PDB file of C-alpha atoms in Angstrom:
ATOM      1  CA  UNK A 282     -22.824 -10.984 -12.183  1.00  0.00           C
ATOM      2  CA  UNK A 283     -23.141 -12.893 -15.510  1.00  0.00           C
ATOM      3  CA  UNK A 284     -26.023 -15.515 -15.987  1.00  0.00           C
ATOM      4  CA  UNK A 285     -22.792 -18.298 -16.148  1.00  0.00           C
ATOM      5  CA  UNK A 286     -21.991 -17.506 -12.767  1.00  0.00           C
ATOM      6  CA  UNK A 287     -25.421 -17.544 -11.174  1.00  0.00           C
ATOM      7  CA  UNK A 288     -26.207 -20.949 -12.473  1.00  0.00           C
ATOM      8  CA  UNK A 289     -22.533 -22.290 -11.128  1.00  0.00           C
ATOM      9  CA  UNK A 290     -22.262 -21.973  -7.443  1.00  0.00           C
ATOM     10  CA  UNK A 291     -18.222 -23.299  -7.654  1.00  0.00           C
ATOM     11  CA  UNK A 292     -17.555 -20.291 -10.342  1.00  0.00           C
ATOM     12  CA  UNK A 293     -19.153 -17.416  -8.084  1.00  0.00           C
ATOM     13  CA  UNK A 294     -17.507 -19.262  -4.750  1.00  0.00           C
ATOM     14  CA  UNK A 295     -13.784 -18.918  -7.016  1.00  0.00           C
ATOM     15  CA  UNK A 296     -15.162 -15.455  -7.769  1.00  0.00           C
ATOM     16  CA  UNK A 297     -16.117 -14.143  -4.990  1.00  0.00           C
ATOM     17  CA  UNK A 298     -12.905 -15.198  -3.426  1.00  0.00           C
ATOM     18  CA  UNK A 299     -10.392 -13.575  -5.882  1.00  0.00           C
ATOM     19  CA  UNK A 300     -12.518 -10.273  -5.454  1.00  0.00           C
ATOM     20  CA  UNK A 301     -12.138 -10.812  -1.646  1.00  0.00           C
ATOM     21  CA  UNK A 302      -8.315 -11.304  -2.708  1.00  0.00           C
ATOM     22  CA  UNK A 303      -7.790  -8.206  -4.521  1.00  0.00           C
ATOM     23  CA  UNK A 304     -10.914  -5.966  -4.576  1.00  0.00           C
ATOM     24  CA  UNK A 305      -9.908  -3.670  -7.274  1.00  0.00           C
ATOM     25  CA  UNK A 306      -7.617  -5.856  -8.810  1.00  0.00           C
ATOM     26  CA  UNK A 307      -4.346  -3.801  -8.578  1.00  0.00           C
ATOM     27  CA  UNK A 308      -2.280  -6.672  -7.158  1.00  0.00           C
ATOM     28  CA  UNK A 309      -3.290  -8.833 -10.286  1.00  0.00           C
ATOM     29  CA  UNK A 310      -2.479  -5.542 -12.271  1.00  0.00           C
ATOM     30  CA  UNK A 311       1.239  -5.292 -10.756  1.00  0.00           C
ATOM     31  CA  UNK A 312       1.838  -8.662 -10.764  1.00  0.00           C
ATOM     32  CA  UNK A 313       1.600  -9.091 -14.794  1.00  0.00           C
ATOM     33  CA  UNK A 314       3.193  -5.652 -14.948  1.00  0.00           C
ATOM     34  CA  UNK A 315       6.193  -7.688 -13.002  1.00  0.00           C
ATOM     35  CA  UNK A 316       5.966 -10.498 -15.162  1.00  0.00           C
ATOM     36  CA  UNK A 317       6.186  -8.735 -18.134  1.00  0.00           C
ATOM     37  CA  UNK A 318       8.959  -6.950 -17.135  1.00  0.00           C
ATOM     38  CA  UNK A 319      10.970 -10.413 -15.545  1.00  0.00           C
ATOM     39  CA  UNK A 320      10.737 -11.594 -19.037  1.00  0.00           C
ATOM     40  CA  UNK A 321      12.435  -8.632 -20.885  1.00  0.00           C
ATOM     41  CA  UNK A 322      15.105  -8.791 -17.984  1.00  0.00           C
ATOM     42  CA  UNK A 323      16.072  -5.232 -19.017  1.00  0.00           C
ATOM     43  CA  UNK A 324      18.503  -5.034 -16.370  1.00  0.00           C
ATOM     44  CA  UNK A 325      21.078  -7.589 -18.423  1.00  0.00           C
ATOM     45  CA  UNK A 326      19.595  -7.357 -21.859  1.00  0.00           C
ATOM     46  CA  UNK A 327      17.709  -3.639 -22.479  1.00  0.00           C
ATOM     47  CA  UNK A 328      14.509  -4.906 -23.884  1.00  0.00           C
ATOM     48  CA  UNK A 329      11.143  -2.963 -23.021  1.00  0.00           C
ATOM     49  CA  UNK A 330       9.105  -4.783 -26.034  1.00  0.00           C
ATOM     50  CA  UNK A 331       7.060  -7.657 -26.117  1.00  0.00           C
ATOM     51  CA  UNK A 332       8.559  -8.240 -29.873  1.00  0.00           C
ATOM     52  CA  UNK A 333      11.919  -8.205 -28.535  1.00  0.00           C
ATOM     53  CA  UNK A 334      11.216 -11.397 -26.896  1.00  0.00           C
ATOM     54  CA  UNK A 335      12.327 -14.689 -28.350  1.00  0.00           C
ATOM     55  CA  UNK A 336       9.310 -17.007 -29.153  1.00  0.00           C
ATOM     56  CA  UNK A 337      10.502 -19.319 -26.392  1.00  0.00           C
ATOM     57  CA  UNK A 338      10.244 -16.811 -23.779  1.00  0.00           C
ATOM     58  CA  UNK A 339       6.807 -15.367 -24.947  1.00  0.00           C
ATOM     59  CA  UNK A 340       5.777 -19.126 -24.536  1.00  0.00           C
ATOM     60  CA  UNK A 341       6.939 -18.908 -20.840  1.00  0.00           C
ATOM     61  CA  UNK A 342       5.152 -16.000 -20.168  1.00  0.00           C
ATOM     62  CA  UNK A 343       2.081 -18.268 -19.382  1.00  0.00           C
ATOM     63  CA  UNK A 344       3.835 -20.343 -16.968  1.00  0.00           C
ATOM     64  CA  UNK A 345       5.561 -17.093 -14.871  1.00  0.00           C
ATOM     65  CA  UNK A 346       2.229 -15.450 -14.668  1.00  0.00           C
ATOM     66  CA  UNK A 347       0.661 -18.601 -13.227  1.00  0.00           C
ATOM     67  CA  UNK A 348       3.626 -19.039 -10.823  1.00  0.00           C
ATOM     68  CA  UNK A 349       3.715 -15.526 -10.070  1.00  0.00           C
ATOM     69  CA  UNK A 350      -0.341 -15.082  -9.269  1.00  0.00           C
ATOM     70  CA  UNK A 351       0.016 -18.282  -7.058  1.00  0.00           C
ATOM     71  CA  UNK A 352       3.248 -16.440  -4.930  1.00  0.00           C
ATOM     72  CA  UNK A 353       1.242 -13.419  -4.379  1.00  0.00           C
ATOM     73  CA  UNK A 354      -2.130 -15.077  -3.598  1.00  0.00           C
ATOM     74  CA  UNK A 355      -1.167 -18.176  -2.550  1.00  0.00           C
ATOM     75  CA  UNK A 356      -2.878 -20.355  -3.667  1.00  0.00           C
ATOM     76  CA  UNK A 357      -3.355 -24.118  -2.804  1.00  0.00           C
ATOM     77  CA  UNK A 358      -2.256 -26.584  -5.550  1.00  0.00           C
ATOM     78  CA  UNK A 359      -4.839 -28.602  -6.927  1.00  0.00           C
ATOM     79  CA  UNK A 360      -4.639 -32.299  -6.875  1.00  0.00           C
ATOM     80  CA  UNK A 361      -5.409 -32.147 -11.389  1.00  0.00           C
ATOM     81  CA  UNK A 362      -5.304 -28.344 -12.453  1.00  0.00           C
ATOM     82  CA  UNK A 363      -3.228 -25.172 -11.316  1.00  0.00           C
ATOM     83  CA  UNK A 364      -4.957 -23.854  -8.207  1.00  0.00           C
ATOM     84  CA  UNK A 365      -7.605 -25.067  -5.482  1.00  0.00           C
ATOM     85  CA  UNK A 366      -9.366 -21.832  -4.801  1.00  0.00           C
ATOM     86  CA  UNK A 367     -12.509 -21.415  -2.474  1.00  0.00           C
ATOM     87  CA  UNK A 368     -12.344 -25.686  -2.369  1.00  0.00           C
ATOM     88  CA  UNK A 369     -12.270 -25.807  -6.250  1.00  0.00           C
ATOM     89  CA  UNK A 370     -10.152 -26.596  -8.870  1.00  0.00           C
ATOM     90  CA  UNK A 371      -8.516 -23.754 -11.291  1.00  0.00           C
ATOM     91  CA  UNK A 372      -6.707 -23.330 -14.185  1.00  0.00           C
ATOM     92  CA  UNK A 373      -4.878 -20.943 -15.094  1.00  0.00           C
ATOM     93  CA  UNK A 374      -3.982 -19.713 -19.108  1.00  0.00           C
ATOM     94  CA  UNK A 375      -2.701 -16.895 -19.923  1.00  0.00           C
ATOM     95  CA  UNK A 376      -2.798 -15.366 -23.847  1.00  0.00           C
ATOM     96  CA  UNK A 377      -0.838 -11.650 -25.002  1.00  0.00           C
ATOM     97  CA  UNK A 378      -4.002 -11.832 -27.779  1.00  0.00           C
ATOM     98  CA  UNK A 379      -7.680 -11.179 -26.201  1.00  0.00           C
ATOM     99  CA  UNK A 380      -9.495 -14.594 -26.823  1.00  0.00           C
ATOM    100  CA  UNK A 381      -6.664 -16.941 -27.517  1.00  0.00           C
ATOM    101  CA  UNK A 382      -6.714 -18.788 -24.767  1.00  0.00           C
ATOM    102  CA  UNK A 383      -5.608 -22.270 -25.301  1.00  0.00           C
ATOM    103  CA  UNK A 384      -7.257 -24.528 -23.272  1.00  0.00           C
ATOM    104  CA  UNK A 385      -6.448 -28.397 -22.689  1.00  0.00           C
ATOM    105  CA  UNK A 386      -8.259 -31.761 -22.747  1.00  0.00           C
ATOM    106  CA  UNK A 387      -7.896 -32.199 -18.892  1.00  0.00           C
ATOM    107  CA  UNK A 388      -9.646 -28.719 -18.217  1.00  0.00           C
ATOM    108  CA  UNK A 389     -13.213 -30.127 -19.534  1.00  0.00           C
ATOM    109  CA  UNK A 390     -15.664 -29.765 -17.170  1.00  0.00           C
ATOM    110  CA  UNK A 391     -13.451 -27.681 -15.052  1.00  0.00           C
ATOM    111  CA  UNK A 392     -12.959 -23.729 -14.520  1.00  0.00           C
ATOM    112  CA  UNK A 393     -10.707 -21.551 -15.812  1.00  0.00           C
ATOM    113  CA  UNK A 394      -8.969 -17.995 -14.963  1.00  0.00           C
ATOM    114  CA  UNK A 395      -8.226 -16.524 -18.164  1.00  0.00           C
ATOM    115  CA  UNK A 396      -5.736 -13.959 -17.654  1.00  0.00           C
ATOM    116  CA  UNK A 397      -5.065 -11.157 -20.826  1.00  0.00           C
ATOM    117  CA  UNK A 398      -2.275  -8.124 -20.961  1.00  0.00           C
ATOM    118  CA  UNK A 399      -0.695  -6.311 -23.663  1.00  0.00           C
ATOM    119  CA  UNK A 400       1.919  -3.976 -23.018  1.00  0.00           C
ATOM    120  CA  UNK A 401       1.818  -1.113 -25.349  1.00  0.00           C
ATOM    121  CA  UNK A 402       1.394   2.851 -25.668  1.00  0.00           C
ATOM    122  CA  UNK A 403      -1.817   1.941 -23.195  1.00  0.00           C
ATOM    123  CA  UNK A 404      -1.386  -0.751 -21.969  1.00  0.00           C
ATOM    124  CA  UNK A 405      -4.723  -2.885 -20.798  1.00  0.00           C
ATOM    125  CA  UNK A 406      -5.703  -6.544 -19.163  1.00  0.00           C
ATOM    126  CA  UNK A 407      -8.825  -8.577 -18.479  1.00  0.00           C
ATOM    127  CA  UNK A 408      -9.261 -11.538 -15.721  1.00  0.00           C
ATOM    128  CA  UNK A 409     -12.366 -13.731 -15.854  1.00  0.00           C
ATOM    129  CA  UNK A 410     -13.711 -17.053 -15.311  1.00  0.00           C
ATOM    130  CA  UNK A 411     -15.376 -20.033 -17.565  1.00  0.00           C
ATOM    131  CA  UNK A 412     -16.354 -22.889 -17.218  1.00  0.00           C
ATOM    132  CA  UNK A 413     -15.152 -25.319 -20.281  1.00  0.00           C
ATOM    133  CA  UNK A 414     -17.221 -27.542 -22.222  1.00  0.00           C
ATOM    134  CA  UNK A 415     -17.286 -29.091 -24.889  1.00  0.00           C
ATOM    135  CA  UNK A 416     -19.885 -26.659 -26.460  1.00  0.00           C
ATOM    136  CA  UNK A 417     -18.147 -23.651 -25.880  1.00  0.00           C
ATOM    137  CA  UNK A 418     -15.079 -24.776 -27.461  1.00  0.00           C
ATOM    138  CA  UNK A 419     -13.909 -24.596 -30.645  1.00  0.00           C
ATOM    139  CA  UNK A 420     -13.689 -27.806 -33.214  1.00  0.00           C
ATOM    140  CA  UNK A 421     -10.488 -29.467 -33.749  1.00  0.00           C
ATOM    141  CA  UNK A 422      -7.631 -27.857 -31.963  1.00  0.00           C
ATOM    142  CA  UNK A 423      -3.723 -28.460 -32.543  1.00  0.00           C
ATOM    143  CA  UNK A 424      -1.821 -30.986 -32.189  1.00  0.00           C
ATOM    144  CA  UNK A 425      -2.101 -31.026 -28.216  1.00  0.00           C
ATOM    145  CA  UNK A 426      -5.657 -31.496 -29.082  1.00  0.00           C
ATOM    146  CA  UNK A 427      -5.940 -27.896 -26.852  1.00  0.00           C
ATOM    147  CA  UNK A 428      -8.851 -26.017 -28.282  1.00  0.00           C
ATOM    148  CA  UNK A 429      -9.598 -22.226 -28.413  1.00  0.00           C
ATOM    149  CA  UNK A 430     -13.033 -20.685 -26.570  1.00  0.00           C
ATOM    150  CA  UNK A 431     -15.824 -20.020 -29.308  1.00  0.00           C
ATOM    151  CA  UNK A 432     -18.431 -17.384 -29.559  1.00  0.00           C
ATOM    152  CA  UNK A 433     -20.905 -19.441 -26.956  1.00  0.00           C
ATOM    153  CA  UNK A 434     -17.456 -19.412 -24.597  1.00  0.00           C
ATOM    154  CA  UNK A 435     -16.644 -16.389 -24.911  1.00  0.00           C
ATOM    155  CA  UNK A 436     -19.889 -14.823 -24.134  1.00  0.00           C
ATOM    156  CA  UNK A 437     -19.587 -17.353 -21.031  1.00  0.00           C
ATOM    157  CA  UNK A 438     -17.125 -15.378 -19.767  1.00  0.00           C
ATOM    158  CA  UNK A 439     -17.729 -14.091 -15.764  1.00  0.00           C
ATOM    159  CA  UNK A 440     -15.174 -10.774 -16.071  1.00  0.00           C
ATOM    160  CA  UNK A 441     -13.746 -10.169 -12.570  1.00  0.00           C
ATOM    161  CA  UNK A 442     -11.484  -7.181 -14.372  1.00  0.00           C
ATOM    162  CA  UNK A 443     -11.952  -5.781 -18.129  1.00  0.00           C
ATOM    163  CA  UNK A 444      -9.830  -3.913 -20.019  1.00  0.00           C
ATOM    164  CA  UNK A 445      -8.435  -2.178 -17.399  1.00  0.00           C
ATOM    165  CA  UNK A 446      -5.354  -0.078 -17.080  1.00  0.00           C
ATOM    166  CA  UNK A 447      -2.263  -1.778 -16.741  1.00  0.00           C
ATOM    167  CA  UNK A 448       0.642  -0.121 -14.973  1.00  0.00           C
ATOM    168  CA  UNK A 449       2.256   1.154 -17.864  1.00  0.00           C
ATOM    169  CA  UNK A 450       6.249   0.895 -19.280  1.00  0.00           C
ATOM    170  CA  UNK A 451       7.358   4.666 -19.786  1.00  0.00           C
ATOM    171  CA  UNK A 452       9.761   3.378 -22.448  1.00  0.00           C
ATOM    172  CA  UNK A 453       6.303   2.576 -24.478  1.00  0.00           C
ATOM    173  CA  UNK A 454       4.923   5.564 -24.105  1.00  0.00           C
ATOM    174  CA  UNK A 455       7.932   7.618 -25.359  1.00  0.00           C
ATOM    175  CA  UNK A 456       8.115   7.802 -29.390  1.00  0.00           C
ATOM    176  CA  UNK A 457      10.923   5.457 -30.565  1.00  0.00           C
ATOM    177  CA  UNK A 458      13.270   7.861 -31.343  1.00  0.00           C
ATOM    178  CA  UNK A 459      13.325   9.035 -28.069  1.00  0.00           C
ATOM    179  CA  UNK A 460      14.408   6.103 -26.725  1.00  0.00           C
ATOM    180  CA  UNK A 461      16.973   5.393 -28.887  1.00  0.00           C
ATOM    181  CA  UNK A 462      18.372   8.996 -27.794  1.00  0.00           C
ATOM    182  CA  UNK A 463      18.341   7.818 -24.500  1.00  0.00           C
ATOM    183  CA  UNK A 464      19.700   4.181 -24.803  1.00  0.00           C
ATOM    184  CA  UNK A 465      22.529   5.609 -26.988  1.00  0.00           C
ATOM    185  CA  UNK A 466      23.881   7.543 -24.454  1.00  0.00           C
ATOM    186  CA  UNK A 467      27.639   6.543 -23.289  1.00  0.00           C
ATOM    187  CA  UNK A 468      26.896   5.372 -19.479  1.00  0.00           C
ATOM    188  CA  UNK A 469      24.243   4.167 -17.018  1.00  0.00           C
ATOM    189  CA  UNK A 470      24.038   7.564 -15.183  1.00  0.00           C
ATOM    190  CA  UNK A 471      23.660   9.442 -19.043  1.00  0.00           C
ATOM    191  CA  UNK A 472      20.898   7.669 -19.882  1.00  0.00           C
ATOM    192  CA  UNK A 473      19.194   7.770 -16.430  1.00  0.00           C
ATOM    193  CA  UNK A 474      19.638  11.396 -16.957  1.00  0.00           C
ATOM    194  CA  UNK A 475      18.000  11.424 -20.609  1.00  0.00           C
ATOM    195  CA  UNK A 476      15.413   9.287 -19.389  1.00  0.00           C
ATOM    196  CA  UNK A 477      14.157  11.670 -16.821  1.00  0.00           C
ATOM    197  CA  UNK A 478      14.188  14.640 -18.866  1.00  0.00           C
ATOM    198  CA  UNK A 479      12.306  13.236 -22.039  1.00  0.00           C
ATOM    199  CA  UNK A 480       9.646  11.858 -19.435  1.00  0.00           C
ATOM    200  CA  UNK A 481       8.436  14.595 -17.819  1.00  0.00           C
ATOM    201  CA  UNK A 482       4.905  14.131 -16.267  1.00  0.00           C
ATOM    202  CA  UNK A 483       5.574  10.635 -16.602  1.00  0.00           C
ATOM    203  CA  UNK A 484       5.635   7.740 -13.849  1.00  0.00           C
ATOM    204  CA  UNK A 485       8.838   5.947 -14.159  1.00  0.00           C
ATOM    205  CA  UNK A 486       8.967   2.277 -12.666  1.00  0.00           C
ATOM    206  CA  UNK A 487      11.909   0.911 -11.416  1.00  0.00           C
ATOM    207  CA  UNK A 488      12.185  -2.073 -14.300  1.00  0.00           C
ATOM    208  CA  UNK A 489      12.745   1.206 -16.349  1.00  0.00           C
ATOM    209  CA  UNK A 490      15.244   2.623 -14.461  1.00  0.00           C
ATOM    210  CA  UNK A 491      17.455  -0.731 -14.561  1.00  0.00           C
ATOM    211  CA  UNK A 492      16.423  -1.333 -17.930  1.00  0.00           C
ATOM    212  CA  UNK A 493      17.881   1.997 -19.013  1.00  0.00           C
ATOM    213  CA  UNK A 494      20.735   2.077 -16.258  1.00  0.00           C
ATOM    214  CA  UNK A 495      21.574  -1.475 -16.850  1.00  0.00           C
ATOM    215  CA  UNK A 496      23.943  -2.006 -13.820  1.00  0.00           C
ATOM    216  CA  UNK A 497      23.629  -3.432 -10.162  1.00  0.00           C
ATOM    217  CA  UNK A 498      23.090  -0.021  -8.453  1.00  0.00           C
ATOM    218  CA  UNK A 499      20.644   1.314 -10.875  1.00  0.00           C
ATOM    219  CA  UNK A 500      18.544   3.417  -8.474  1.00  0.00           C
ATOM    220  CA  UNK A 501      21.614   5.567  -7.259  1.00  0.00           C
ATOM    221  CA  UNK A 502      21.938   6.951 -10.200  1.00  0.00           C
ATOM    222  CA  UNK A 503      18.201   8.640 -10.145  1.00  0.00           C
ATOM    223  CA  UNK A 504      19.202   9.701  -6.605  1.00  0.00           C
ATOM    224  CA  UNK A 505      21.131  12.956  -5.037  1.00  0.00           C
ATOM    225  CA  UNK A 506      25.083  13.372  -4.212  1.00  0.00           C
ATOM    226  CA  UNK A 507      25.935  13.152  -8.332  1.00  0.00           C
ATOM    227  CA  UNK A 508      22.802  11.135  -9.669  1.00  0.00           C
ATOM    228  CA  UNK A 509      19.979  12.607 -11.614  1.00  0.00           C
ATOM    229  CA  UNK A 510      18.357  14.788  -9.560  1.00  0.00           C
ATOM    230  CA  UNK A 511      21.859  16.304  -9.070  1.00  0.00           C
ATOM    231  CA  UNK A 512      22.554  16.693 -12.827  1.00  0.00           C
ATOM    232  CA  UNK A 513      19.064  17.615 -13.930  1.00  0.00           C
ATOM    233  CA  UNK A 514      18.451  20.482 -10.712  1.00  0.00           C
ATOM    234  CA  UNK A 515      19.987  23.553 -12.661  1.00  0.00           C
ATOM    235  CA  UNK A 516      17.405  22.993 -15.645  1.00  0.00           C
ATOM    236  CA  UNK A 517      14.567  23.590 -13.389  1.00  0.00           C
ATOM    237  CA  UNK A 518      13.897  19.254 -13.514  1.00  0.00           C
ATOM    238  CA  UNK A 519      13.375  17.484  -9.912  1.00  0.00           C
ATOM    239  CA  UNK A 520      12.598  14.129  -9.417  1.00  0.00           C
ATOM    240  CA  UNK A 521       9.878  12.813  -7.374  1.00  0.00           C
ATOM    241  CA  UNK A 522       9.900   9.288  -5.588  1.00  0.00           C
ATOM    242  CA  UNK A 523       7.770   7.113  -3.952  1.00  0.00           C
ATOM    243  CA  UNK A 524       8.234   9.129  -0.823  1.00  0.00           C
ATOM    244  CA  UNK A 525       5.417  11.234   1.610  1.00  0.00           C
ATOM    245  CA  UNK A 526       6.369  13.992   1.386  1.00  0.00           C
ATOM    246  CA  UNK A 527       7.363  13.912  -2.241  1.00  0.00           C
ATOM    247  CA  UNK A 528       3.853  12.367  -3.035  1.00  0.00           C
ATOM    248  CA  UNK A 529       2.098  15.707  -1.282  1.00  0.00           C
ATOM    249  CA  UNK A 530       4.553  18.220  -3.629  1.00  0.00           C
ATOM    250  CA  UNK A 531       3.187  15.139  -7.062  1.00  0.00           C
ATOM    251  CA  UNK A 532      -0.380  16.046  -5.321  1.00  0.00           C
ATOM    252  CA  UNK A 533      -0.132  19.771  -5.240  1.00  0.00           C
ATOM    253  CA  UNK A 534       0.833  20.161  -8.904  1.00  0.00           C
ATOM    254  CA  UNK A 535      -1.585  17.990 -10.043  1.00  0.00           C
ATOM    255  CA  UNK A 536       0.867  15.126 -11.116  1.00  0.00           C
ATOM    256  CA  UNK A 537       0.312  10.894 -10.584  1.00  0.00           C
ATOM    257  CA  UNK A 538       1.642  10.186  -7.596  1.00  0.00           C
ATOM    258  CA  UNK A 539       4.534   7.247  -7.513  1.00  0.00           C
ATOM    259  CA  UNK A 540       3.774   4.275  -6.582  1.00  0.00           C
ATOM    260  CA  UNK A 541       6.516   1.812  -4.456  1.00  0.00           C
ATOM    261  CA  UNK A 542       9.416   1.912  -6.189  1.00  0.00           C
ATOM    262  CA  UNK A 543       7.994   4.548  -8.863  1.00  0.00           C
ATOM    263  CA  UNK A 544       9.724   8.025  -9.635  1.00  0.00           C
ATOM    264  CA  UNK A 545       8.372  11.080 -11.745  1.00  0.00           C
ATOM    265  CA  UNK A 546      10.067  14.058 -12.967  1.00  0.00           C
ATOM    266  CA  UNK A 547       9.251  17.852 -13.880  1.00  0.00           C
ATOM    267  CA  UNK A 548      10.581  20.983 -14.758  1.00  0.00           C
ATOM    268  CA  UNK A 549       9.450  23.702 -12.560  1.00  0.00           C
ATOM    269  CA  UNK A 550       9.254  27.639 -12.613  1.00  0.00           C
ATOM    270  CA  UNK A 551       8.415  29.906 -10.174  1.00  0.00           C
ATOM    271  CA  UNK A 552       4.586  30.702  -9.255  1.00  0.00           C
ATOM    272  CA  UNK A 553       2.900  33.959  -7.610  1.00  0.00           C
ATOM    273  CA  UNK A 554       1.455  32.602  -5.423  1.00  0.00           C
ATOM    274  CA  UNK A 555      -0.621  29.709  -3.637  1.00  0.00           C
ATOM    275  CA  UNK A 556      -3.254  28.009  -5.518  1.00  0.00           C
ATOM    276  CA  UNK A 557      -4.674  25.165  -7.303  1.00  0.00           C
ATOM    277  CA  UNK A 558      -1.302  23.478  -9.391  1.00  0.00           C
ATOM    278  CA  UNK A 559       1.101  25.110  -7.292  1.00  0.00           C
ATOM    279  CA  UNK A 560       3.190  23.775  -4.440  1.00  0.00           C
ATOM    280  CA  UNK A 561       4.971  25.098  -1.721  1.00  0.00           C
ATOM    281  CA  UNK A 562       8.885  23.586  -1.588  1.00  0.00           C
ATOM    282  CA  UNK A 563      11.700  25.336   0.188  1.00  0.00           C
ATOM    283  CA  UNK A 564       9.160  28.213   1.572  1.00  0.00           C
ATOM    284  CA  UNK A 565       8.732  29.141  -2.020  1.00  0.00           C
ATOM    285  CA  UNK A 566       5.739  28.755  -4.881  1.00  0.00           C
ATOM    286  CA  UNK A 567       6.197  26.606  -7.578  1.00  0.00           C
ATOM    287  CA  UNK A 568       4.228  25.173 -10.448  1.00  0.00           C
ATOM    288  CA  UNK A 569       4.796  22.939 -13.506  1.00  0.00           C
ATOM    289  CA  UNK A 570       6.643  24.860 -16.073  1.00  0.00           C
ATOM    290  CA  UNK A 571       5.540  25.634 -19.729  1.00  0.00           C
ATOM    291  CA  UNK A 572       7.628  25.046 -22.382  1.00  0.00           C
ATOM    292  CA  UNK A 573       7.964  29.016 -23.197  1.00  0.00           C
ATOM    293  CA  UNK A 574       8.878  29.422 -19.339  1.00  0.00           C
ATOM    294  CA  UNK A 575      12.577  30.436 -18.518  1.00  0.00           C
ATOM    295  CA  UNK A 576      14.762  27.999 -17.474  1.00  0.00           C
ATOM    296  CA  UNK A 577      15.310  28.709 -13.502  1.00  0.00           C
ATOM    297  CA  UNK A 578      17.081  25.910 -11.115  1.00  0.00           C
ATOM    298  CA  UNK A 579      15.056  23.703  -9.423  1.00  0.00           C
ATOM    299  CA  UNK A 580      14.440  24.141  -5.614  1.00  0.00           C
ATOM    300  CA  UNK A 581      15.322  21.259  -3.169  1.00  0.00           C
ATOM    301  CA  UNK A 582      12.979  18.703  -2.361  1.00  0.00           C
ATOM    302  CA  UNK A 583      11.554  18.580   1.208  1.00  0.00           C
ATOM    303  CA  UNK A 584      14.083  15.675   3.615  1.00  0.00           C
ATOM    304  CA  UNK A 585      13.056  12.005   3.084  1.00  0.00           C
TER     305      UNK A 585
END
């Protein structure tokens, strides 16, 4: 606990109560992940970037994170700020750059949830707390007469989550000329395809898959009966989803298991025999396959 929040009962009472919230701050996590991802809209347009965005719509960003932390939370309105939380009144600003909060004239004297993401190769966010004043802002501000935190501020700061992971975009992890192979593939169900082979090891959301799919029924094509796992079976690939009892076989070879919603694939070859990395599909040993291994099809995935 920071020496800000000891000496402010209303900021550890807001505290305390988002920790209560969300404990380990995953929900927060997933919600700007889903933010981030309602802005590129991939499903209509094919963006994955934050620099793909127009100016306008990075602008908005703010506003949808607000909106979408008060959905999920829920949040009382307050009567002159964002949020009544724990009996007190909250702002909310959000930045893409660490520190650039801008904060209005009306927030003086009040608190404020700073909220910080950026979606890159590793992606990371912060959520804290401040109370503004005058001497932990900086002099002059723009035109709005909204002023950025200074160094006294920022050191003011009660952290409920630094730097932390932030569910990551596979598409952002790949090089760029990877997924330019993949997006420049004829059809939904060719990309999907190309997708899941360049990602191996990799957690793929489901923004991804409709951002590379880019039709209504985007997550039939990463199923069976003619979709991915289909196409990709005879080279050795399978495709894991957010299922049981395909989360046990992501457990036993030492993969991330998906999340809601989440898929992961990898190329398998046969193993020995039981063991640590190896799991047991179709009453047969399997492990993840080197790149030197033979190419052997892929068994079939336990029943859903």
């Amino acid at each position: 606990m920071s020496k800000a929040s000891i000496n402010d009962p209303e900021l550890s009472a807001v505290a305390a109560e988002l920790r209560n919230l969300d404990p380990e701050g995953r929900q927060a996590a997933q919600i700007l992940r889903d933010t981030l991802d309602q802005l590129y809209d991939g499903q209509r347009t094919g963006r994955y970037r934050w620099d793909q965005l127009y100016k306008t719509e990075k602008t908005h960003c703010g506003t949808l994170v607000e909106i979408n932390f008060q959905r999920k939370f829920k949040f009382h309105d307050g009567s002159k700020l964002d949020y009544e939380i724990a009996g007190y009144e909250v702002d909310c600003k959000y930045s893409q750059t660490l520190g650039a909060w801008m904060i209005p004239p009306e927030v003086h004297g009040h608190l404020c949830l700073l909220v910080w993401a950026e979606d890159n190769q590793c992606p990371r966010w912060s959520m804290g707390l401040v109370r503004v004043s005058p001497d932990r802002l900086n002099a002059g501000g723009n035109r709005d007469a909204k002023s950025t935190l200074n160094g006294v501020g920022r050191e003011s700061i009660t952290w409920l989550t630094e730097n932390a992971p932030l569910p990551p975009n596979v598409l952002l992890q790949l090089d760029r000329t990877t997924v330019d192979r993949i997006m420049a593939q004829p059809s939904g169900q060719k990309r999907i395809n190309e997708l899941f082979r360049s990602a191996l090891g990799k957690v793929v959301g489901r923004a991804v898959v409709a951002t590379v799919a880019q039709q209504d029924d985007y997550m039939k094509r990463v199923r069976s009966n003619g979709g991915a796992r289909t196409v990709l079976k005879p080279e050795g690939i399978v495709i894991l989803g957010q299922y049981q009892s395909h989360a046990a076989v992501a457990r036993a070879l030492g993969l991330p298991g998906p999340g809601p919603g989440d898929s992961i694939s990898v190329r398998l070859t046969a193993a020995p025999g039981p063991g640590p990395g190896v799991a047991e599909i179709s009453g047969r040993f399997w492990k993840v396959a080197k790149a030197t291994d033979a190419l052997v099809p892929a068994p079939d995935l336990p029943r859903i």
